[in-house]
Tab-separated table of C-alpha atoms in Angstrom:
chain	number	residue	atom	x	y	z
A	28	MET	CA	36.696	-54.243	-26.044
A	29	GLN	CA	38.398	-56.871	-28.390
A	30	SER	CA	40.509	-56.821	-31.472
A	31	ALA	CA	37.697	-57.211	-34.445
A	32	ALA	CA	40.530	-60.431	-35.033
A	33	THR	CA	39.148	-61.940	-31.707
A	34	PRO	CA	36.645	-63.992	-31.376
A	35	PRO	CA	33.719	-63.149	-28.537
A	36	LEU	CA	34.484	-64.096	-24.914
A	37	TYR	CA	30.841	-66.331	-25.588
A	38	GLN	CA	32.227	-68.330	-28.486
A	39	LEU	CA	35.429	-69.226	-26.513
A	40	VAL	CA	34.385	-70.414	-23.398
A	41	SER	CA	33.139	-74.080	-23.847
A	42	PHE	CA	30.500	-74.252	-21.163
A	43	ARG	CA	28.222	-71.811	-23.311
A	44	PRO	CA	24.403	-72.999	-21.529
A	45	LYS	CA	22.516	-74.128	-24.502
A	46	LEU	CA	19.456	-72.120	-25.108
A	47	GLN	CA	16.172	-74.083	-24.702
A	48	THR	CA	13.566	-74.493	-27.481
A	49	PHE	CA	10.323	-73.568	-26.046
A	50	PRO	CA	6.880	-75.366	-26.933
A	51	SER	CA	4.078	-72.924	-27.955
A	52	LYS	CA	1.602	-72.434	-25.064
A	53	SER	CA	-1.190	-74.252	-27.332
A	54	GLN	CA	1.221	-77.018	-26.800
A	55	LEU	CA	2.132	-76.249	-23.306
A	56	CYS	CA	-1.441	-75.397	-21.918
A	57	PRO	CA	-4.510	-76.382	-23.544
A	58	LEU	CA	-7.421	-74.150	-22.795
A	59	GLY	CA	-8.655	-74.347	-19.428
A	60	THR	CA	-6.459	-77.254	-17.888
A	61	PRO	CA	-5.886	-76.917	-14.179
A	62	PHE	CA	-2.109	-76.776	-15.005
A	63	CYS	CA	-2.730	-73.538	-16.989
A	64	ARG	CA	-3.749	-72.054	-13.584
A	65	LEU	CA	-1.198	-73.604	-10.719
A	66	ARG	CA	2.082	-72.476	-13.445
A	67	MET	CA	1.146	-69.119	-12.779
A	68	ALA	CA	0.154	-69.089	-9.658
A	69	SER	CA	4.320	-69.047	-8.003
A	70	VAL	CA	5.060	-65.916	-9.376
A	71	SER	CA	2.739	-64.181	-6.410
A	72	GLY	CA	4.630	-65.211	-3.904
A	73	PHE	CA	7.067	-62.871	-5.084
A	74	GLY	CA	4.564	-59.807	-4.328
A	75	LEU	CA	3.388	-59.807	-8.042
A	76	ARG	CA	0.257	-61.621	-9.930
A	77	PRO	CA	-0.143	-62.390	-13.229
A	78	LEU	CA	-2.168	-59.881	-15.366
A	79	ARG	CA	-5.547	-62.216	-16.928
A	80	ALA	CA	-7.276	-60.504	-19.733
A	81	SER	CA	-11.384	-59.732	-18.665
A	82	GLY	CA	-14.331	-58.942	-20.716
A	83	GLY	CA	-13.790	-54.879	-21.689
A	84	SER	CA	-10.268	-55.418	-20.971
A	85	SER	CA	-7.912	-53.353	-24.062
A	86	TYR	CA	-5.673	-56.516	-23.316
A	87	SER	CA	-8.107	-59.187	-24.083
A	88	SER	CA	-7.665	-59.410	-28.024
A	89	SER	CA	-3.857	-60.325	-27.196
A	90	ALA	CA	-3.801	-62.067	-24.016
A	91	GLY	CA	-3.639	-65.412	-26.518
A	92	ASP	CA	-5.508	-68.447	-25.164
A	93	ASP	CA	-3.880	-68.269	-21.406
A	94	GLY	CA	-5.134	-64.933	-20.696
A	95	PHE	CA	-2.168	-63.717	-19.847
A	96	VAL	CA	-0.584	-60.821	-21.164
A	97	THR	CA	3.621	-61.306	-22.703
A	98	LEU	CA	5.564	-58.363	-23.223
A	99	ILE	CA	6.005	-58.291	-26.654
A	100	GLU	CA	1.703	-58.086	-26.443
A	101	TYR	CA	1.891	-55.416	-23.797
A	102	VAL	CA	3.966	-52.987	-26.088
A	103	GLY	CA	2.279	-53.866	-29.113
A	104	LYS	CA	-0.777	-52.269	-30.909
A	105	GLU	CA	-3.318	-53.963	-28.014
A	106	GLY	CA	-1.382	-52.763	-25.117
A	107	ILE	CA	0.397	-49.368	-24.750
A	108	ASN	CA	1.634	-48.789	-28.311
A	109	VAL	CA	4.251	-48.065	-28.914
A	110	LYS	CA	6.462	-47.453	-32.111
A	111	ASP	CA	7.431	-50.621	-34.347
A	112	ASP	CA	10.991	-49.856	-34.254
A	113	LEU	CA	11.198	-49.596	-30.437
A	114	VAL	CA	9.510	-53.103	-29.727
A	115	VAL	CA	11.123	-54.710	-32.539
A	116	LEU	CA	14.321	-53.332	-30.528
A	117	LEU	CA	12.785	-54.638	-27.015
A	118	ASP	CA	12.586	-58.220	-28.459
A	119	HIS	CA	15.328	-58.350	-29.135
A	120	ILE	CA	17.123	-56.957	-25.424
A	121	GLN	CA	14.307	-59.700	-23.481
A	122	TYR	CA	16.601	-62.082	-25.390
A	123	ALA	CA	19.667	-60.929	-24.298
A	124	CYS	CA	18.517	-61.018	-20.805
A	125	LYS	CA	17.041	-64.559	-21.631
A	126	ARG	CA	20.309	-65.700	-21.937
A	127	ILE	CA	22.335	-63.839	-19.325
A	128	ALA	CA	19.708	-64.867	-16.948
A	129	GLY	CA	20.445	-68.978	-18.141
A	130	LEU	CA	24.241	-67.989	-17.412
A	131	VAL	CA	24.602	-66.226	-13.995
A	132	ALA	CA	22.099	-69.378	-13.559
A	133	SER	CA	23.957	-72.133	-14.947
A	134	PRO	CA	26.581	-74.163	-12.610
A	135	PHE	CA	29.059	-73.780	-14.824
A	136	ASN	CA	29.879	-70.391	-14.302
A	137	TYR	CA	31.077	-71.059	-11.028
A	138	SER	CA	35.395	-70.278	-12.552
A	139	LEU	CA	34.217	-68.209	-14.880
A	140	GLY	CA	32.903	-65.904	-12.195
A	141	LYS	CA	35.778	-65.624	-9.864
A	142	GLN	CA	38.365	-64.741	-12.882
A	143	THR	CA	39.025	-61.574	-12.536
A	144	GLY	CA	42.071	-58.894	-14.457
A	145	LEU	CA	40.756	-59.710	-18.081
A	146	ALA	CA	41.749	-56.766	-19.347
A	147	SER	CA	42.985	-53.059	-18.424
A	148	VAL	CA	40.603	-50.443	-16.995
A	149	GLY	CA	40.060	-46.986	-16.802
A	150	SER	CA	39.959	-45.125	-13.352
A	151	ASP	CA	36.438	-45.213	-13.535
A	152	ARG	CA	35.367	-48.266	-13.609
A	153	ASP	CA	35.563	-51.152	-12.190
A	154	ALA	CA	38.075	-54.500	-13.350
A	155	PRO	CA	35.150	-56.608	-14.859
A	156	LYS	CA	35.270	-60.156	-14.447
A	157	PRO	CA	34.500	-62.685	-17.421
A	158	LEU	CA	30.714	-62.699	-16.704
A	159	ASP	CA	30.191	-59.279	-17.280
A	160	ILE	CA	32.214	-59.566	-20.159
A	161	VAL	CA	30.074	-62.106	-21.656
A	162	SER	CA	26.839	-60.262	-20.686
A	163	ASN	CA	28.033	-57.575	-21.831
A	164	GLU	CA	28.998	-59.053	-25.455
A	165	ILE	CA	25.917	-60.884	-25.269
A	166	ILE	CA	23.822	-57.571	-25.768
A	167	LEU	CA	25.796	-56.232	-27.765
A	168	SER	CA	25.231	-58.813	-30.463
A	169	SER	CA	21.420	-58.560	-30.081
A	170	LEU	CA	21.626	-54.807	-30.781
A	171	ARG	CA	23.476	-54.736	-33.965
A	172	LYS	CA	21.012	-57.655	-34.838
A	173	SER	CA	17.973	-55.684	-34.254
A	174	GLY	CA	19.190	-52.966	-36.641
A	175	LYS	CA	17.012	-50.711	-34.689
A	176	VAL	CA	20.406	-49.005	-32.073
A	177	ALA	CA	22.720	-46.288	-33.821
A	178	VAL	CA	25.353	-46.406	-30.635
A	179	MET	CA	25.608	-48.440	-27.243
A	180	ALA	CA	27.460	-47.095	-23.975
A	181	SER	CA	28.170	-49.745	-21.418
A	182	GLU	CA	30.062	-49.808	-18.029
A	183	GLU	CA	32.054	-52.065	-19.478
A	184	SER	CA	33.472	-49.942	-22.127
A	185	ASP	CA	36.129	-46.937	-21.820
A	186	ALA	CA	34.471	-45.594	-25.103
A	187	PRO	CA	30.194	-46.070	-26.917
A	188	THR	CA	30.207	-48.756	-29.915
A	189	TRP	CA	28.746	-46.474	-32.591
A	190	ILE	CA	26.565	-49.441	-34.702
A	191	SER	CA	24.790	-47.910	-37.164
A	192	ASP	CA	23.974	-44.376	-38.987
A	193	ASP	CA	20.147	-45.251	-39.378
A	194	GLY	CA	19.460	-47.097	-35.587
A	195	PRO	CA	16.776	-44.639	-34.228
A	196	TYR	CA	18.212	-45.384	-30.709
A	197	VAL	CA	20.401	-45.327	-28.220
A	198	VAL	CA	21.086	-47.618	-25.662
A	199	VAL	CA	22.972	-47.292	-22.368
A	200	THR	CA	23.923	-50.230	-19.595
A	201	ASP	CA	24.820	-51.780	-16.778
A	202	PRO	CA	25.119	-55.344	-18.497
A	203	LEU	CA	25.649	-57.316	-15.168
A	204	ASP	CA	24.863	-55.503	-12.107
A	205	GLY	CA	26.358	-57.223	-8.747
A	206	SER	CA	28.787	-59.746	-10.673
A	207	ARG	CA	31.362	-59.091	-7.932
A	208	ASN	CA	28.401	-61.712	-5.715
A	209	ILE	CA	27.298	-64.414	-7.792
A	210	ASP	CA	29.841	-66.981	-6.335
A	211	ALA	CA	27.806	-66.343	-3.808
A	212	SER	CA	24.465	-66.770	-5.146
A	213	ILE	CA	23.318	-63.149	-4.340
A	214	PRO	CA	20.867	-61.816	-7.097
A	215	THR	CA	22.203	-59.448	-10.036
A	216	GLY	CA	20.904	-57.230	-12.964
A	217	THR	CA	21.148	-55.756	-16.116
A	218	ILE	CA	20.014	-52.229	-15.844
A	219	PHE	CA	19.158	-50.305	-19.349
A	220	GLY	CA	18.151	-47.300	-21.034
A	221	ILE	CA	16.849	-45.884	-24.480
A	222	TYR	CA	16.913	-42.225	-25.715
A	223	LYS	CA	16.473	-41.551	-29.554
A	224	ARG	CA	19.152	-40.857	-31.278
A	225	LEU	CA	20.207	-37.024	-32.152
A	226	GLU	CA	19.921	-36.429	-35.210
A	227	GLU	CA	21.235	-32.685	-34.981
A	228	LEU	CA	24.495	-34.238	-34.568
A	229	ASP	CA	25.049	-36.747	-37.482
A	230	ASN	CA	27.166	-34.723	-38.948
A	231	LEU	CA	30.129	-34.908	-36.730
A	232	PRO	CA	32.566	-37.519	-36.748
A	233	THR	CA	32.181	-40.533	-35.329
A	234	GLU	CA	33.505	-40.740	-31.773
A	235	GLU	CA	32.193	-37.474	-30.820
A	236	LYS	CA	28.763	-37.917	-31.902
A	237	ALA	CA	29.069	-41.557	-30.385
A	238	MET	CA	29.726	-39.802	-27.138
A	239	LEU	CA	27.252	-37.260	-27.191
A	240	ASN	CA	24.278	-39.206	-27.454
A	241	SER	CA	25.375	-41.461	-25.102
A	242	LEU	CA	25.710	-38.051	-22.949
A	243	GLN	CA	22.155	-37.188	-22.913
A	244	SER	CA	20.172	-36.207	-19.574
A	245	GLY	CA	18.223	-38.446	-18.146
A	246	SER	CA	15.151	-36.190	-18.851
A	247	ARG	CA	15.652	-37.187	-22.195
A	248	LEU	CA	15.043	-40.990	-21.647
A	249	ILE	CA	11.762	-42.264	-23.197
A	250	ALA	CA	12.124	-46.290	-21.708
A	251	ALA	CA	14.435	-47.452	-19.134
A	252	ALA	CA	14.357	-50.998	-17.186
A	253	TYR	CA	16.049	-53.167	-15.260
A	254	VAL	CA	16.285	-57.235	-15.313
A	255	LEU	CA	16.648	-59.086	-11.709
A	256	TYR	CA	17.950	-62.594	-11.514
A	257	SER	CA	16.873	-64.024	-8.578
A	258	SER	CA	14.154	-66.783	-7.385
A	259	ALA	CA	12.111	-65.326	-10.142
A	260	THR	CA	13.609	-63.734	-13.582
A	261	ILE	CA	11.463	-59.998	-13.331
A	262	LEU	CA	11.897	-56.987	-16.389
A	263	CYS	CA	10.349	-53.808	-14.750
A	264	ILE	CA	10.036	-51.568	-17.588
A	265	THR	CA	8.614	-47.645	-17.770
A	266	PHE	CA	7.788	-45.637	-21.023
A	267	GLY	CA	7.402	-42.981	-19.632
A	268	SER	CA	3.354	-43.512	-18.269
A	269	GLY	CA	4.370	-46.028	-14.862
A	270	THR	CA	6.383	-48.460	-13.828
A	271	GLN	CA	5.377	-52.207	-15.165
A	272	ALA	CA	6.232	-55.587	-14.349
A	273	PHE	CA	7.268	-58.897	-16.176
A	274	THR	CA	8.068	-62.310	-15.056
A	275	LEU	CA	10.150	-64.882	-17.202
A	276	ASP	CA	8.151	-68.115	-17.161
A	277	HIS	CA	10.667	-70.705	-18.336
A	278	SER	CA	8.085	-72.874	-19.545
A	279	THR	CA	7.592	-70.747	-22.130
A	280	GLY	CA	10.554	-68.589	-22.601
A	281	ASP	CA	8.105	-65.818	-22.070
A	282	PHE	CA	8.232	-62.647	-20.034
A	283	ILE	CA	4.099	-62.475	-18.671
A	284	LEU	CA	2.542	-59.216	-17.181
A	285	THR	CA	2.219	-59.687	-13.519
A	286	ASN	CA	2.430	-55.950	-12.170
A	287	PRO	CA	-0.310	-53.563	-14.600
A	288	SER	CA	1.058	-49.940	-12.236
A	289	ILE	CA	3.502	-50.108	-9.967
A	290	LYS	CA	3.163	-47.964	-7.494
A	291	ILE	CA	5.689	-47.582	-4.628
A	292	PRO	CA	4.514	-46.547	-1.117
A	293	THR	CA	4.526	-43.392	-0.374
A	294	ARG	CA	6.576	-44.389	3.535
A	295	GLY	CA	8.202	-46.902	3.770
A	296	GLN	CA	9.899	-49.049	6.937
A	297	ILE	CA	12.787	-49.985	5.624
A	298	TYR	CA	16.270	-48.233	4.650
A	299	SER	CA	18.979	-50.432	2.745
A	300	VAL	CA	22.963	-49.364	2.874
A	301	ASN	CA	25.697	-50.508	3.878
A	302	ASP	CA	25.755	-48.883	7.790
A	303	ALA	CA	29.014	-50.209	7.941
A	304	ARG	CA	30.019	-46.551	6.516
A	305	TYR	CA	28.682	-45.275	9.503
A	306	PHE	CA	31.770	-43.617	10.392
A	307	ASP	CA	32.564	-42.295	7.682
A	308	TRP	CA	28.896	-40.582	7.011
A	309	PRO	CA	28.440	-36.752	7.056
A	310	LYS	CA	26.494	-36.059	10.192
A	311	GLY	CA	23.220	-35.778	8.833
A	312	LEU	CA	23.140	-38.506	7.415
A	313	ARG	CA	24.076	-40.285	10.846
A	314	GLN	CA	21.337	-38.257	12.027
A	315	TYR	CA	18.760	-39.298	9.831
A	316	ILE	CA	19.477	-43.407	10.382
A	317	ASP	CA	19.602	-42.747	14.295
A	318	THR	CA	16.128	-41.373	14.083
A	319	VAL	CA	14.185	-43.683	11.934
A	320	ARG	CA	15.825	-46.535	13.519
A	321	GLN	CA	14.338	-45.250	16.932
A	322	GLY	CA	10.826	-44.656	15.718
A	323	LYS	CA	11.164	-40.848	16.279
A	324	GLY	CA	11.425	-39.103	12.588
A	325	ARG	CA	8.140	-38.281	11.074
A	326	TYR	CA	6.785	-41.646	10.919
A	327	PRO	CA	6.526	-42.744	14.589
A	328	LYS	CA	7.587	-47.192	14.250
A	329	LYS	CA	11.377	-48.125	13.968
A	330	TYR	CA	12.290	-48.730	10.700
A	331	SER	CA	14.102	-51.944	10.038
A	332	ALA	CA	17.902	-52.097	8.046
A	333	ARG	CA	17.632	-54.880	4.784
A	334	TYR	CA	20.805	-54.310	2.646
A	335	ILE	CA	21.541	-57.131	-0.266
A	336	CYS	CA	24.627	-54.796	-1.823
A	337	SER	CA	23.085	-55.376	-5.275
A	338	LEU	CA	21.636	-52.242	-6.345
A	339	VAL	CA	18.817	-53.806	-9.107
A	340	ALA	CA	17.819	-56.301	-5.884
A	341	ASP	CA	17.477	-53.365	-2.830
A	342	LEU	CA	16.053	-51.043	-5.676
A	343	HIS	CA	13.275	-54.243	-6.591
A	344	ARG	CA	12.326	-54.575	-2.502
A	345	THR	CA	12.297	-50.911	-2.389
A	346	LEU	CA	9.491	-50.562	-5.304
A	347	LEU	CA	7.046	-52.796	-3.710
A	348	TYR	CA	7.100	-52.457	0.138
A	349	GLY	CA	9.199	-48.646	0.563
A	350	GLY	CA	11.410	-46.755	2.209
A	351	VAL	CA	15.103	-45.910	0.490
A	352	ALA	CA	17.651	-47.562	-0.911
A	353	MET	CA	20.880	-45.136	-1.307
A	354	ASN	CA	24.632	-45.732	-1.654
A	355	PRO	CA	26.007	-41.962	-0.019
A	356	ARG	CA	29.603	-41.817	-1.797
A	357	ASP	CA	30.554	-41.491	-5.352
A	358	HIS	CA	30.297	-45.144	-6.443
A	359	LEU	CA	27.314	-45.312	-8.749
A	360	ARG	CA	27.493	-44.346	-12.421
A	361	LEU	CA	25.262	-41.594	-13.834
A	362	VAL	CA	24.246	-42.913	-17.019
A	363	TYR	CA	24.013	-45.976	-16.972
A	364	GLU	CA	22.629	-47.010	-13.407
A	365	ALA	CA	21.240	-43.822	-11.954
A	366	ASN	CA	19.484	-42.015	-15.025
A	367	PRO	CA	17.721	-45.358	-15.670
A	368	LEU	CA	16.905	-46.508	-12.057
A	369	SER	CA	15.618	-43.407	-11.370
A	370	PHE	CA	13.705	-42.591	-14.191
A	371	ILE	CA	11.697	-46.153	-13.032
A	372	VAL	CA	11.536	-44.808	-9.442
A	373	GLU	CA	9.987	-41.309	-10.072
A	374	GLN	CA	7.567	-43.545	-12.487
A	375	ALA	CA	6.315	-45.541	-9.882
A	376	GLY	CA	5.177	-42.586	-7.426
A	377	GLY	CA	9.188	-42.118	-5.992
A	378	ARG	CA	11.695	-40.149	-6.227
A	379	GLY	CA	15.698	-40.050	-7.146
A	380	SER	CA	18.334	-37.790	-5.861
A	381	ASP	CA	21.773	-37.032	-5.137
A	382	GLY	CA	21.153	-35.887	-1.949
A	383	LYS	CA	21.179	-32.610	-3.050
A	384	SER	CA	18.943	-32.500	-7.180
A	385	ARG	CA	16.510	-34.753	-8.659
A	386	ILE	CA	19.115	-37.171	-10.700
A	387	LEU	CA	17.126	-37.005	-13.894
A	388	SER	CA	17.728	-32.930	-14.411
A	389	LEU	CA	22.143	-33.539	-13.726
A	390	GLN	CA	23.267	-33.028	-17.091
A	391	PRO	CA	26.386	-36.761	-17.798
A	392	VAL	CA	29.399	-34.897	-18.747
A	393	LYS	CA	31.602	-37.866	-18.363
A	394	LEU	CA	30.888	-41.285	-19.504
A	395	HIS	CA	31.178	-43.170	-16.805
A	396	GLN	CA	30.582	-40.470	-13.664
A	397	ARG	CA	29.940	-41.407	-10.422
A	398	LEU	CA	27.567	-39.811	-7.832
A	399	PRO	CA	26.040	-40.893	-4.730
A	400	LEU	CA	22.375	-42.262	-5.122
A	401	PHE	CA	19.171	-42.346	-2.778
A	402	MET	CA	16.112	-43.754	-4.798
A	403	GLY	CA	12.539	-44.695	-2.828
A	404	SER	CA	9.513	-43.132	-1.533
A	405	LEU	CA	8.443	-39.525	-1.952
A	406	GLU	CA	8.280	-38.847	2.216
A	407	ASP	CA	11.023	-40.975	3.196
A	408	MET	CA	13.052	-39.018	0.532
A	409	GLU	CA	11.820	-35.618	1.599
A	410	GLU	CA	12.544	-36.665	5.025
A	411	LEU	CA	16.022	-37.851	4.402
A	412	GLU	CA	17.209	-35.097	2.377
A	413	SER	CA	15.717	-32.657	4.380
A	414	TYR	CA	18.869	-33.457	7.376
A	415	GLY	CA	20.991	-31.264	4.813
A	416	GLU	CA	24.634	-33.063	4.633
A	417	ILE	CA	23.797	-36.253	3.033
A	418	GLN	CA	26.584	-36.907	0.726
A	419	GLN	CA	29.653	-39.195	2.230
A	420	LYS	CA	32.774	-37.454	0.906
A	421	VAL	CA	35.420	-39.237	3.110
A	422	ASN	CA	36.127	-42.214	1.014
A	423	PRO	CA	38.991	-44.430	2.169
A	424	GLY	CA	38.835	-46.782	-0.569
A	425	TYR	CA	37.687	-50.039	1.109
A	426	GLU	CA	38.289	-53.514	-0.272
A	427	VAL	CA	34.760	-54.800	0.067
């Protein structure tokens, strides 16, 4: 992290995008105008539909004049009614993600995204790019301002950052997943998980309690989410009682509930993996891929390959259409990626595994601990794991 004397990077870049001032929903779209209906209809092309309040719905009093439910309305007392502290935290997180969405879509991020090597990193971390660092600082700033976070652990930092002694929550995050592809306008994402602060550790030294709070098992997560920055900006979240998706309405600045209950199909017909590494895979994984793409597996149809090389984007498609998304080598981080995403997948009816064990049952031992990751439809995952050795042990050091 940068020293206290050095201004944050996002204050140094001259082309920082300006924040948009959004009109109120009533100013923008008076009740009953055709524009209201047409404006939100566009998100249905992404496989999701906005949820309208209806008579007898628990959302009817919170949906506002236009009949749509925002993220903050949904998590408040008229929706799933999480604790007020968590509502405040989510409000600050969604604000940070809107800023990042504006940053990655800005025409001025091109030269910023191509720069590398701003700081030395430990062997367990990827070399950061300026967009990663700016995104990290945006999230850290929002968490500080929320007043609800004790410690933040980030993929962009060697050690956790202690924020407040009385913050009730711990946040782990990958601020900008897939940033290496941003020059080609490939979708990127933000991933975060939320835990309760372990109060029994309060008397320990700051560095020690920051680390131990950040190394909680995924089974202790109380919320997890990813935000997909693509043709639409979608926030997919779980609080441990199902998985919900919200789509950013750029005309109002609200995340609108577009899928109140994502259910991953029990079986899909798509596998997502970089099969250019086929000859480095173990026998079990090669046999599985050969079998399903010939239509000779338990599901008698030929599978197709779909691979974006952006974890959030590949997982989002898998949640909607079913199948499996995987990286079979020790590459993805347990704390920042595997745990939050597996929690989301499980709450949608799927499974997350390292090829042998349930991800959420694993106890992290290092902050940047890497492992193989397999996520997807329950029946597809069961069939994949039945092939035995599917974890890739050969890692010649790929450049791309």
